[in-house]
């Protein structure tokens, strides 16, 4: 039954509507209940899943879900996830799962090679980019003597992902010790401004500690100047962490390689296979250039785990991160790459770059849109414009437009702000999305936008 449902869902997804929301009251009425004392037939429970849960979610794997950073797993990843759950291997220590641990090491070796990291680099698969960013900050913080930690300053761009702020909060960094450097008009890290701030902070007795760069900012897809930041961090002895959670897979393509050049000089890199590498949620990853630092930061040896002390060459992934009990996350990635081949992922990354360029060209041609930030990697930001409506009302117009687009259940986009104005975003990472989907979305946006503009006049 589950296999049938999964296959039907997977094969018919492109023809389905996007989904629906509901109010907390409606869902509490439908699903809020005490735990049943006795069990029910599985078919009945599956029926409730289909009728009462599935309709109240948006399908982030749908080819016309281009909001935030979408999903879009390949089928071998779904199967790998299934097998991971069925086997339930404990992937925290070598003693309990040497085979799965070796597969994780192999997958990490692939990623190290793709980003240009040396073999002594190490890493860990995580639940996602947020956990990877947190793991990076802990690793970088552990190098600072306790006495100096109150003086540490973290430098970020105003285009960072908010998981960085939360990671900083979790490690106890005072909010005043996060210096957000305003980006330039290209929305990239402004390196001269960063240097100036570092000098000010040193003069004031603070301890410049780490810099977070974007390799594919969530907002606009921009990539910060990696080599300039790496030069500065080497000179100033700062830890450079690159948050490439969204953008990293582009490195498989010639354009991405050019854009991300210098990423291999970072001290640590976050990359999310559950974004642009077609994996089911959850699959994130952190790589650390100076590998042994990971173990120095996280390894602990309580008495009740004395049996799992690794012997020569063995790795306990519980020593590389926050979790002890860990799923065999590498399986779905390993299976996907084995079944589809690396070329499939390179083609996907390349296709998504071209889809974004195509979307920008279509929007420009339609004559009722303004590109708010030219395409970077596979993200395009734009807005609907209408001379019939006063420009001061365009924010409201675009917010209404995105809402009505979602209500159509044919497509789902998200909004952001660029230069303090509301912009719509399209982010392409999904292997299902085609130019036909873009044509449909642009036509819908135009039609709905014009209807709203008429209504307003
Ligand atoms: C650049 C960037 N960093 C970090 C994250 C957080 O990743 P996750 O949602 O996997 O925790 C995201 C998510 O969109 C992101 O785009």
Tab-separated table of C-alpha atoms and ligand atoms in Angstrom:
chain	number	residue	atom	x	y	z
A	1	UNK	CA	0.000	0.000	0.000
A	2	UNK	CA	2.760	2.394	0.963
A	3	UNK	CA	4.829	1.444	-2.079
A	4	UNK	CA	1.802	1.914	-4.341
A	5	UNK	CA	1.015	5.322	-2.848
A	6	UNK	CA	4.668	6.424	-3.064
A	7	UNK	CA	4.973	5.380	-6.697
A	8	UNK	CA	1.676	7.020	-7.677
A	9	UNK	CA	2.644	10.195	-5.869
A	10	UNK	CA	6.092	10.276	-7.395
A	11	UNK	CA	4.969	9.600	-10.955
A	12	UNK	CA	1.963	11.929	-10.970
A	13	UNK	CA	3.489	14.840	-9.047
A	14	UNK	CA	3.960	17.109	-12.067
A	15	UNK	CA	0.220	16.839	-12.865
A	16	UNK	CA	-0.940	17.494	-9.309
A	17	UNK	CA	-2.006	20.817	-7.845
A	18	UNK	CA	0.502	22.408	-5.498
A	19	UNK	CA	-1.418	21.953	-2.253
A	20	UNK	CA	-3.275	23.907	0.360
A	21	UNK	CA	-2.968	25.424	3.776
A	22	UNK	CA	-5.504	25.362	6.622
A	23	UNK	CA	-5.984	27.191	9.900
A	24	UNK	CA	-4.763	25.740	13.211
A	25	UNK	CA	-8.430	25.500	14.313
A	26	UNK	CA	-9.401	23.490	11.228
A	27	UNK	CA	-6.489	21.111	11.646
A	28	UNK	CA	-6.952	20.735	15.394
A	29	UNK	CA	-10.566	19.768	14.676
A	30	UNK	CA	-9.436	17.242	12.079
A	31	UNK	CA	-6.369	15.725	13.702
A	32	UNK	CA	-6.219	16.746	17.367
A	33	UNK	CA	-7.145	13.702	19.467
A	34	UNK	CA	-5.944	11.532	22.326
A	35	UNK	CA	-3.694	8.612	21.460
A	36	UNK	CA	-5.979	5.647	20.584
A	37	UNK	CA	-5.934	2.951	23.245
A	38	UNK	CA	-6.070	0.126	20.691
A	39	UNK	CA	-4.614	-0.098	17.240
A	40	UNK	CA	-6.504	0.319	13.968
A	41	UNK	CA	-6.001	-1.310	10.580
A	42	UNK	CA	-3.063	0.176	8.701
A	43	UNK	CA	-5.261	0.875	5.654
A	44	UNK	CA	-7.490	3.096	7.770
A	45	UNK	CA	-4.531	5.074	9.089
A	46	UNK	CA	-3.039	5.379	5.611
A	47	UNK	CA	-6.418	6.612	4.416
A	48	UNK	CA	-6.318	9.395	7.003
A	49	UNK	CA	-2.793	10.302	5.875
A	50	UNK	CA	-4.121	10.649	2.317
A	51	UNK	CA	-7.327	12.506	3.132
A	52	UNK	CA	-6.515	14.544	6.220
A	53	UNK	CA	-2.788	15.304	6.053
A	54	UNK	CA	-1.580	15.321	2.447
A	55	UNK	CA	-4.089	17.961	1.236
A	56	UNK	CA	-2.859	20.419	3.872
A	57	UNK	CA	0.706	20.801	2.723
A	58	UNK	CA	2.408	22.288	-0.296
A	59	UNK	CA	4.409	19.917	-2.455
A	60	UNK	CA	7.906	21.339	-2.290
A	61	UNK	CA	9.047	18.695	-4.815
A	62	UNK	CA	6.572	19.968	-7.388
A	63	UNK	CA	8.207	21.387	-10.551
A	64	UNK	CA	6.401	24.718	-10.084
A	65	UNK	CA	7.305	25.087	-6.405
A	66	UNK	CA	10.166	27.568	-6.784
A	67	UNK	CA	9.942	29.252	-3.373
A	68	UNK	CA	12.625	29.600	-0.681
A	69	UNK	CA	15.014	26.753	-1.541
A	70	UNK	CA	12.743	23.950	-2.789
A	71	UNK	CA	13.190	20.188	-2.569
A	72	UNK	CA	13.246	17.671	-5.383
A	73	UNK	CA	14.614	14.252	-4.493
A	74	UNK	CA	15.535	11.744	-7.161
A	75	UNK	CA	13.895	8.341	-6.753
A	76	UNK	CA	17.085	6.476	-5.714
A	77	UNK	CA	17.305	8.911	-2.806
A	78	UNK	CA	13.752	8.017	-1.740
A	79	UNK	CA	14.658	4.336	-1.886
A	80	UNK	CA	17.903	4.926	0.016
A	81	UNK	CA	15.960	6.770	2.698
A	82	UNK	CA	13.509	3.879	2.931
A	83	UNK	CA	16.337	1.330	3.275
A	84	UNK	CA	18.056	3.532	5.836
A	85	UNK	CA	14.922	3.450	7.988
A	86	UNK	CA	14.323	-0.248	7.395
A	87	UNK	CA	17.857	-1.189	8.414
A	88	UNK	CA	18.095	1.480	11.141
A	89	UNK	CA	21.860	1.231	11.374
A	90	UNK	CA	23.505	3.216	14.145
A	91	UNK	CA	25.911	5.407	12.239
A	92	UNK	CA	27.520	7.098	15.241
A	93	UNK	CA	30.358	4.664	15.879
A	94	UNK	CA	32.572	2.384	13.809
A	95	UNK	CA	32.022	-0.596	16.123
A	96	UNK	CA	28.306	-0.719	15.346
A	97	UNK	CA	28.367	0.255	11.684
A	98	UNK	CA	31.735	-0.009	9.989
A	99	UNK	CA	30.243	-0.570	6.494
A	100	UNK	CA	27.851	2.387	6.700
A	101	UNK	CA	30.632	4.522	8.194
A	102	UNK	CA	32.880	3.673	5.255
A	103	UNK	CA	30.087	4.673	2.850
A	104	UNK	CA	29.795	8.010	4.656
A	105	UNK	CA	33.576	8.463	4.358
A	106	UNK	CA	33.368	7.681	0.648
A	107	UNK	CA	30.565	10.209	0.101
A	108	UNK	CA	32.508	12.828	2.051
A	109	UNK	CA	35.552	12.065	-0.121
A	110	UNK	CA	33.438	12.757	-3.220
A	111	UNK	CA	32.312	16.086	-1.807
A	112	UNK	CA	35.882	16.991	-0.777
A	113	UNK	CA	37.060	16.282	-4.302
A	114	UNK	CA	34.214	18.297	-5.854
A	115	UNK	CA	34.979	21.420	-3.786
A	116	UNK	CA	38.759	20.992	-4.124
A	117	UNK	CA	39.507	20.106	-0.507
A	118	UNK	CA	42.648	18.126	0.445
A	119	UNK	CA	42.378	14.495	1.529
A	120	UNK	CA	43.146	15.338	5.175
A	121	UNK	CA	39.918	17.382	5.350
A	122	UNK	CA	37.104	15.704	7.236
A	123	UNK	CA	33.409	16.199	7.510
A	124	UNK	CA	30.099	15.011	8.744
A	125	UNK	CA	26.644	14.594	7.277
A	126	UNK	CA	24.055	16.554	9.229
A	127	UNK	CA	20.305	17.073	9.292
A	128	UNK	CA	20.756	20.175	7.127
A	129	UNK	CA	22.559	23.456	6.650
A	130	UNK	CA	21.548	24.891	10.017
A	131	UNK	CA	23.187	22.033	11.915
A	132	UNK	CA	26.214	22.182	9.619
A	133	UNK	CA	26.643	25.920	10.248
A	134	UNK	CA	26.349	25.369	13.993
A	135	UNK	CA	28.896	22.543	13.859
A	136	UNK	CA	31.271	24.856	11.972
A	137	UNK	CA	30.979	27.655	14.522
A	138	UNK	CA	31.582	25.241	17.414
A	139	UNK	CA	34.683	23.848	15.663
A	140	UNK	CA	36.029	27.350	15.014
A	141	UNK	CA	35.210	28.518	18.548
A	142	UNK	CA	37.055	25.590	20.161
A	143	UNK	CA	40.366	26.984	18.899
A	144	UNK	CA	39.911	30.138	20.983
A	145	UNK	CA	41.124	29.971	24.600
A	146	UNK	CA	38.295	30.285	27.159
A	147	UNK	CA	39.709	33.551	28.478
A	148	UNK	CA	39.375	35.192	25.042
A	149	UNK	CA	35.913	33.999	24.086
A	150	UNK	CA	34.069	37.032	25.426
A	151	UNK	CA	36.051	39.217	23.009
A	152	UNK	CA	35.330	37.161	19.860
A	153	UNK	CA	33.756	38.969	16.905
A	154	UNK	CA	31.955	37.183	14.063
A	155	UNK	CA	31.773	38.968	10.691
A	156	UNK	CA	28.846	38.290	8.396
A	157	UNK	CA	27.341	39.985	5.386
A	158	UNK	CA	23.842	41.447	5.487
A	159	UNK	CA	22.930	38.681	2.994
A	160	UNK	CA	23.734	35.769	5.329
A	161	UNK	CA	21.262	33.042	6.111
A	162	UNK	CA	19.670	33.458	9.535
A	163	UNK	CA	20.858	29.998	10.642
A	164	UNK	CA	24.211	31.723	11.194
A	165	UNK	CA	22.650	34.084	13.727
A	166	UNK	CA	20.972	31.182	15.463
A	167	UNK	CA	24.215	29.192	15.529
A	168	UNK	CA	25.941	32.244	17.044
A	169	UNK	CA	23.181	32.421	19.632
A	170	UNK	CA	23.521	28.729	20.476
A	171	UNK	CA	27.264	29.054	21.065
A	172	UNK	CA	26.577	31.995	23.362
A	173	UNK	CA	27.970	34.820	21.244
A	174	UNK	CA	26.593	38.164	22.407
A	175	UNK	CA	24.518	39.776	19.594
A	176	UNK	CA	26.806	42.833	19.802
A	177	UNK	CA	29.675	40.581	18.739
A	178	UNK	CA	28.088	39.843	15.368
A	179	UNK	CA	29.226	42.480	12.902
A	180	UNK	CA	26.968	42.574	9.858
A	181	UNK	CA	28.821	44.298	7.043
A	182	UNK	CA	26.594	46.055	4.513
A	183	UNK	CA	27.002	44.531	1.079
A	184	UNK	CA	27.628	46.648	-1.993
A	185	UNK	CA	25.082	47.188	-4.789
A	186	UNK	CA	26.000	43.735	-6.149
A	187	UNK	CA	24.905	42.298	-2.748
A	188	UNK	CA	28.328	40.676	-2.303
A	189	UNK	CA	30.518	40.876	0.787
A	190	UNK	CA	32.158	44.288	0.848
A	191	UNK	CA	35.738	43.317	1.652
A	192	UNK	CA	37.199	46.851	2.219
A	193	UNK	CA	34.368	47.565	4.705
A	194	UNK	CA	35.126	44.265	6.426
A	195	UNK	CA	38.803	45.133	6.780
A	196	UNK	CA	37.923	48.556	8.168
A	197	UNK	CA	35.640	46.982	10.784
A	198	UNK	CA	38.300	44.444	11.782
A	199	UNK	CA	40.773	47.271	12.373
A	200	UNK	CA	38.248	49.209	14.474
A	201	UNK	CA	37.460	46.106	16.523
A	202	UNK	CA	41.142	45.355	17.162
A	203	UNK	CA	41.721	48.944	18.306
A	204	UNK	CA	38.789	48.588	20.714
A	205	UNK	CA	40.254	45.428	22.259
A	206	UNK	CA	37.943	42.896	20.608
A	207	UNK	CA	39.106	39.662	19.029
A	208	UNK	CA	38.240	39.330	15.319
A	209	UNK	CA	37.489	35.617	15.074
A	210	UNK	CA	35.591	34.359	12.035
A	211	UNK	CA	34.032	35.424	8.732
A	212	UNK	CA	31.000	33.807	7.111
A	213	UNK	CA	30.833	34.013	3.323
A	214	UNK	CA	27.942	33.042	1.063
A	215	UNK	CA	28.415	30.746	-1.896
A	216	UNK	CA	24.908	31.257	-3.160
A	217	UNK	CA	23.081	33.639	-0.836
A	218	UNK	CA	19.541	32.470	-0.153
A	219	UNK	CA	18.099	35.832	-1.161
A	220	UNK	CA	19.603	36.322	-4.573
A	221	UNK	CA	22.094	33.504	-5.197
A	222	UNK	CA	25.084	35.863	-5.068
A	223	UNK	CA	28.509	34.390	-4.387
A	224	UNK	CA	30.891	36.408	-2.231
A	225	UNK	CA	34.449	37.093	-3.473
A	226	UNK	CA	36.031	33.912	-2.134
A	227	UNK	CA	39.662	34.644	-2.964
A	228	UNK	CA	39.575	38.182	-1.546
A	229	UNK	CA	37.987	36.890	1.647
A	230	UNK	CA	40.442	33.992	1.865
A	231	UNK	CA	43.384	36.429	1.426
A	232	UNK	CA	42.032	38.703	4.133
A	233	UNK	CA	41.318	35.834	6.545
A	234	UNK	CA	44.804	34.381	6.023
A	235	UNK	CA	46.392	37.791	6.679
A	236	UNK	CA	44.241	38.561	9.701
A	237	UNK	CA	44.237	34.977	11.021
A	238	UNK	CA	40.459	34.608	10.957
A	239	UNK	CA	38.457	31.420	10.382
A	240	UNK	CA	36.677	31.538	7.023
A	241	UNK	CA	33.445	29.564	6.857
A	242	UNK	CA	31.585	29.377	3.554
A	243	UNK	CA	27.859	28.765	3.696
A	244	UNK	CA	27.301	27.009	0.381
A	245	UNK	CA	24.198	25.165	1.574
A	246	UNK	CA	22.227	26.235	-1.473
A	247	UNK	CA	24.833	26.988	-4.136
A	248	UNK	CA	27.473	24.282	-3.793
A	249	UNK	CA	26.255	21.817	-6.431
A	250	UNK	CA	26.868	24.449	-9.118
A	251	UNK	CA	30.563	23.634	-8.666
A	252	UNK	CA	29.992	20.592	-10.877
A	253	UNK	CA	29.484	22.933	-13.853
A	254	UNK	CA	32.042	25.181	-15.600
A	255	UNK	CA	30.020	28.317	-14.672
A	256	UNK	CA	29.757	27.258	-11.035
A	257	UNK	CA	33.453	26.382	-10.870
A	258	UNK	CA	34.303	29.895	-12.042
A	259	UNK	CA	31.821	31.520	-9.669
A	260	UNK	CA	32.902	29.537	-6.615
A	261	UNK	CA	36.650	29.668	-7.328
A	262	UNK	CA	38.533	30.009	-4.049
A	263	UNK	CA	35.978	28.073	-1.967
A	264	UNK	CA	38.660	25.424	-1.448
A	265	UNK	CA	40.630	27.947	0.634
A	266	UNK	CA	37.895	28.174	3.277
A	267	UNK	CA	38.455	26.606	6.698
A	268	UNK	CA	35.021	25.030	6.572
A	269	UNK	CA	32.144	24.676	4.122
A	270	UNK	CA	28.451	23.933	4.599
A	271	UNK	CA	26.748	22.118	1.737
A	272	UNK	CA	23.245	20.728	1.629
A	273	UNK	CA	22.640	17.626	-0.493
A	274	UNK	CA	18.901	17.989	0.255
A	275	UNK	CA	18.843	21.145	-1.806
A	276	UNK	CA	20.551	21.011	-5.200
A	277	UNK	CA	21.735	17.395	-5.015
A	278	UNK	CA	18.242	15.911	-5.261
A	279	UNK	CA	18.153	14.263	-1.831
A	280	UNK	CA	15.204	13.784	0.490
A	281	UNK	CA	15.105	15.981	3.594
A	282	UNK	CA	17.278	15.607	5.758
A	283	UNK	CA	20.790	15.705	4.259
A	284	UNK	CA	23.249	18.450	5.101
A	285	UNK	CA	27.021	18.372	5.334
A	286	UNK	CA	29.945	20.183	6.902
A	287	UNK	CA	33.496	19.883	5.609
A	288	UNK	CA	36.463	21.097	7.659
A	289	UNK	CA	39.759	21.682	5.892
A	290	UNK	CA	41.966	20.870	8.884
A	291	UNK	CA	40.154	17.598	9.569
A	292	UNK	CA	41.414	16.706	13.061
A	293	UNK	CA	39.897	19.949	14.428
A	294	UNK	CA	36.432	18.379	14.136
A	295	UNK	CA	37.356	15.541	16.459
A	296	UNK	CA	39.154	17.883	18.846
A	297	UNK	CA	35.959	19.929	19.085
A	298	UNK	CA	33.467	17.104	19.620
A	299	UNK	CA	35.108	13.918	20.833
A	300	UNK	CA	34.175	12.720	24.353
A	301	UNK	CA	34.804	9.375	26.065
A	302	UNK	CA	32.350	8.521	28.838
A	303	UNK	CA	32.773	5.163	30.626
A	304	UNK	CA	29.643	3.681	29.099
A	305	UNK	CA	31.103	4.250	25.631
A	306	UNK	CA	34.574	2.877	26.364
A	307	UNK	CA	33.824	-0.088	24.081
A	308	UNK	CA	33.520	2.148	21.024
A	309	UNK	CA	36.884	3.901	21.286
A	310	UNK	CA	38.082	3.868	17.660
A	311	UNK	CA	41.147	1.843	16.811
A	312	UNK	CA	43.731	2.799	14.228
A	313	UNK	CA	42.075	4.428	11.215
A	314	UNK	CA	38.522	3.913	12.487
A	315	UNK	CA	36.162	6.879	12.558
A	316	UNK	CA	33.277	7.507	14.923
A	317	UNK	CA	31.038	10.120	13.371
A	318	UNK	CA	29.682	10.809	16.850
A	319	UNK	CA	33.148	12.371	17.401
A	320	UNK	CA	32.613	14.776	14.489
A	321	UNK	CA	29.429	16.517	15.485
A	322	UNK	CA	26.556	17.049	17.860
A	323	UNK	CA	24.562	13.785	17.626
A	324	UNK	CA	25.420	10.392	19.060
A	325	UNK	CA	22.602	8.383	17.499
A	326	UNK	CA	22.811	9.060	13.773
A	327	UNK	CA	20.926	7.776	10.755
A	328	UNK	CA	22.838	6.224	7.876
A	329	UNK	CA	22.339	9.472	5.939
A	330	UNK	CA	25.039	8.670	3.401
A	331	UNK	CA	23.134	5.709	1.992
A	332	UNK	CA	20.642	7.706	-0.079
A	333	UNK	CA	23.388	9.964	-1.444
A	334	UNK	CA	25.673	7.055	-2.240
A	335	UNK	CA	22.823	5.141	-3.910
A	336	UNK	CA	21.738	8.164	-5.961
A	337	UNK	CA	25.220	8.820	-7.291
A	338	UNK	CA	25.847	5.115	-7.934
A	339	UNK	CA	22.547	4.695	-9.819
A	340	UNK	CA	22.414	7.988	-11.700
A	341	UNK	CA	26.126	8.773	-12.070
A	342	UNK	CA	27.877	12.053	-11.351
A	343	UNK	CA	27.056	13.256	-14.874
A	344	UNK	CA	23.336	13.283	-14.011
A	345	UNK	CA	24.005	15.761	-11.184
A	346	UNK	CA	26.279	17.896	-13.360
A	347	UNK	CA	23.575	18.043	-16.024
A	348	UNK	CA	20.965	18.928	-13.399
A	349	UNK	CA	23.070	21.790	-12.021
A	350	UNK	CA	23.751	23.044	-15.517
A	351	UNK	CA	20.064	22.783	-16.497
A	352	UNK	CA	19.004	24.757	-13.412
A	353	UNK	CA	21.478	27.543	-14.254
A	354	UNK	CA	19.996	27.665	-17.744
A	355	UNK	CA	16.413	27.555	-16.447
A	356	UNK	CA	17.129	30.622	-14.316
A	357	UNK	CA	18.618	32.428	-17.331
A	358	UNK	CA	15.572	31.415	-19.385
A	359	UNK	CA	13.203	32.682	-16.662
A	360	UNK	CA	14.985	36.033	-16.596
A	361	UNK	CA	14.774	36.335	-20.394
A	362	UNK	CA	11.043	35.462	-20.368
A	363	UNK	CA	10.342	38.025	-17.653
A	364	UNK	CA	12.277	40.703	-19.511
A	365	UNK	CA	10.392	39.938	-22.707
A	366	UNK	CA	6.989	40.063	-20.995
A	367	UNK	CA	7.431	43.813	-20.471
A	368	UNK	CA	5.457	44.015	-17.219
A	369	UNK	CA	8.253	42.840	-14.936
A	370	UNK	CA	11.366	44.475	-13.591
A	371	UNK	CA	14.418	42.360	-12.781
A	372	UNK	CA	15.296	43.381	-9.220
A	373	UNK	CA	18.595	41.520	-9.185
A	374	UNK	CA	20.063	39.815	-12.233
A	375	UNK	CA	20.293	36.042	-12.070
A	376	UNK	CA	22.954	34.581	-9.818
A	377	UNK	CA	23.427	30.818	-10.005
A	378	UNK	CA	19.840	29.573	-10.259
A	379	UNK	CA	17.940	32.395	-8.503
A	380	UNK	CA	16.124	35.287	-10.207
A	381	UNK	CA	14.519	38.182	-8.306
A	382	UNK	CA	11.967	40.410	-9.995
A	383	UNK	CA	8.691	42.246	-9.480
A	384	UNK	CA	5.526	42.950	-11.373
A	385	UNK	CA	5.162	46.576	-12.415
A	386	UNK	CA	2.161	48.441	-13.669
A	387	UNK	CA	1.885	52.064	-14.704
A	388	UNK	CA	-1.807	51.850	-13.769
A	389	UNK	CA	-0.827	51.616	-10.103
A	390	UNK	CA	1.187	54.192	-8.193
A	391	UNK	CA	4.753	52.944	-7.614
A	392	UNK	CA	4.342	53.368	-3.846
A	393	UNK	CA	1.775	50.554	-4.057
A	394	UNK	CA	3.983	48.055	-5.921
A	395	UNK	CA	5.045	46.257	-2.733
A	396	UNK	CA	1.417	45.601	-1.886
A	397	UNK	CA	0.675	44.661	-5.493
A	398	UNK	CA	3.449	42.063	-5.547
A	399	UNK	CA	2.480	40.619	-2.181
A	400	UNK	CA	-1.090	40.217	-3.414
A	401	UNK	CA	0.220	38.710	-6.641
A	402	UNK	CA	2.237	35.997	-4.922
A	403	UNK	CA	-0.715	35.168	-2.680
A	404	UNK	CA	-3.132	34.835	-5.593
A	405	UNK	CA	-0.598	32.770	-7.514
A	406	UNK	CA	-0.436	30.352	-4.571
A	407	UNK	CA	-4.244	30.341	-4.354
A	408	UNK	CA	-4.344	29.167	-7.978
A	409	UNK	CA	-2.467	26.056	-6.752
A	410	UNK	CA	-0.629	26.004	-10.073
A	411	UNK	CA	2.622	27.503	-8.762
A	412	UNK	CA	4.262	28.607	-5.524
A	413	UNK	CA	6.828	31.438	-5.308
A	414	UNK	CA	8.182	33.345	-2.300
A	415	UNK	CA	9.023	36.997	-1.773
A	416	UNK	CA	11.998	38.837	-0.350
A	417	UNK	CA	13.157	42.448	-0.100
A	418	UNK	CA	15.809	43.960	-2.335
A	419	UNK	CA	16.879	47.547	-1.670
A	420	UNK	CA	13.918	47.538	0.709
A	421	UNK	CA	11.408	46.752	-2.014
A	422	UNK	CA	9.340	43.597	-2.290
A	423	UNK	CA	10.696	41.197	-4.892
A	424	UNK	CA	9.478	37.817	-6.068
A	425	UNK	CA	11.970	34.975	-6.292
A	426	UNK	CA	12.350	31.865	-8.395
A	427	UNK	CA	14.899	29.285	-7.262
A	428	UNK	CA	15.653	26.345	-9.547
A	429	UNK	CA	17.080	23.138	-8.109
A	430	UNK	CA	14.415	20.611	-9.065
A	431	UNK	CA	15.105	18.040	-11.810
A	432	UNK	CA	11.396	18.049	-12.721
A	433	UNK	CA	11.159	21.732	-13.676
A	434	UNK	CA	11.032	22.519	-17.400
A	435	UNK	CA	10.917	25.650	-19.554
A	436	UNK	CA	7.198	24.847	-20.023
A	437	UNK	CA	6.717	25.309	-16.265
A	438	UNK	CA	8.418	28.706	-16.487
A	439	UNK	CA	6.218	29.749	-19.399
A	440	UNK	CA	3.151	28.793	-17.393
A	441	UNK	CA	4.296	30.695	-14.292
A	442	UNK	CA	5.189	33.854	-16.245
A	443	UNK	CA	1.821	33.769	-18.027
A	444	UNK	CA	0.004	33.288	-14.713
A	445	UNK	CA	1.930	36.108	-13.041
A	446	UNK	CA	1.137	38.436	-15.902
A	447	UNK	CA	-2.553	37.549	-15.956
A	448	UNK	CA	-3.028	37.752	-12.184
A	449	UNK	CA	-0.890	40.899	-11.915
A	450	UNK	CA	-2.939	42.693	-14.554
A	451	UNK	CA	-6.186	41.624	-12.872
A	452	UNK	CA	-5.004	43.006	-9.522
A	453	UNK	CA	-3.791	46.235	-11.156
A	454	UNK	CA	-7.193	46.707	-12.833
A	455	UNK	CA	-8.955	46.073	-9.562
A	456	UNK	CA	-6.837	48.736	-7.865
A	457	UNK	CA	-7.555	51.457	-10.423
B	1	LIG	C1	22.480	29.603	2.385
B	1	LIG	C2	21.731	28.743	3.371
B	1	LIG	N1	22.315	28.387	4.520
B	1	LIG	C3	21.694	27.621	5.424
B	1	LIG	C4	20.414	27.182	5.211
B	1	LIG	C5	19.731	26.331	6.246
B	1	LIG	O1	19.692	25.030	5.792
B	1	LIG	P1	18.639	23.958	6.362
B	1	LIG	O2	17.291	24.488	6.015
B	1	LIG	O3	19.015	22.726	5.637
B	1	LIG	O4	18.850	23.864	7.831
B	1	LIG	C6	19.750	27.533	4.031
B	1	LIG	C7	18.373	27.086	3.772
B	1	LIG	O5	17.723	27.492	2.849
B	1	LIG	C8	20.430	28.336	3.079
B	1	LIG	O6	19.853	28.703	1.923
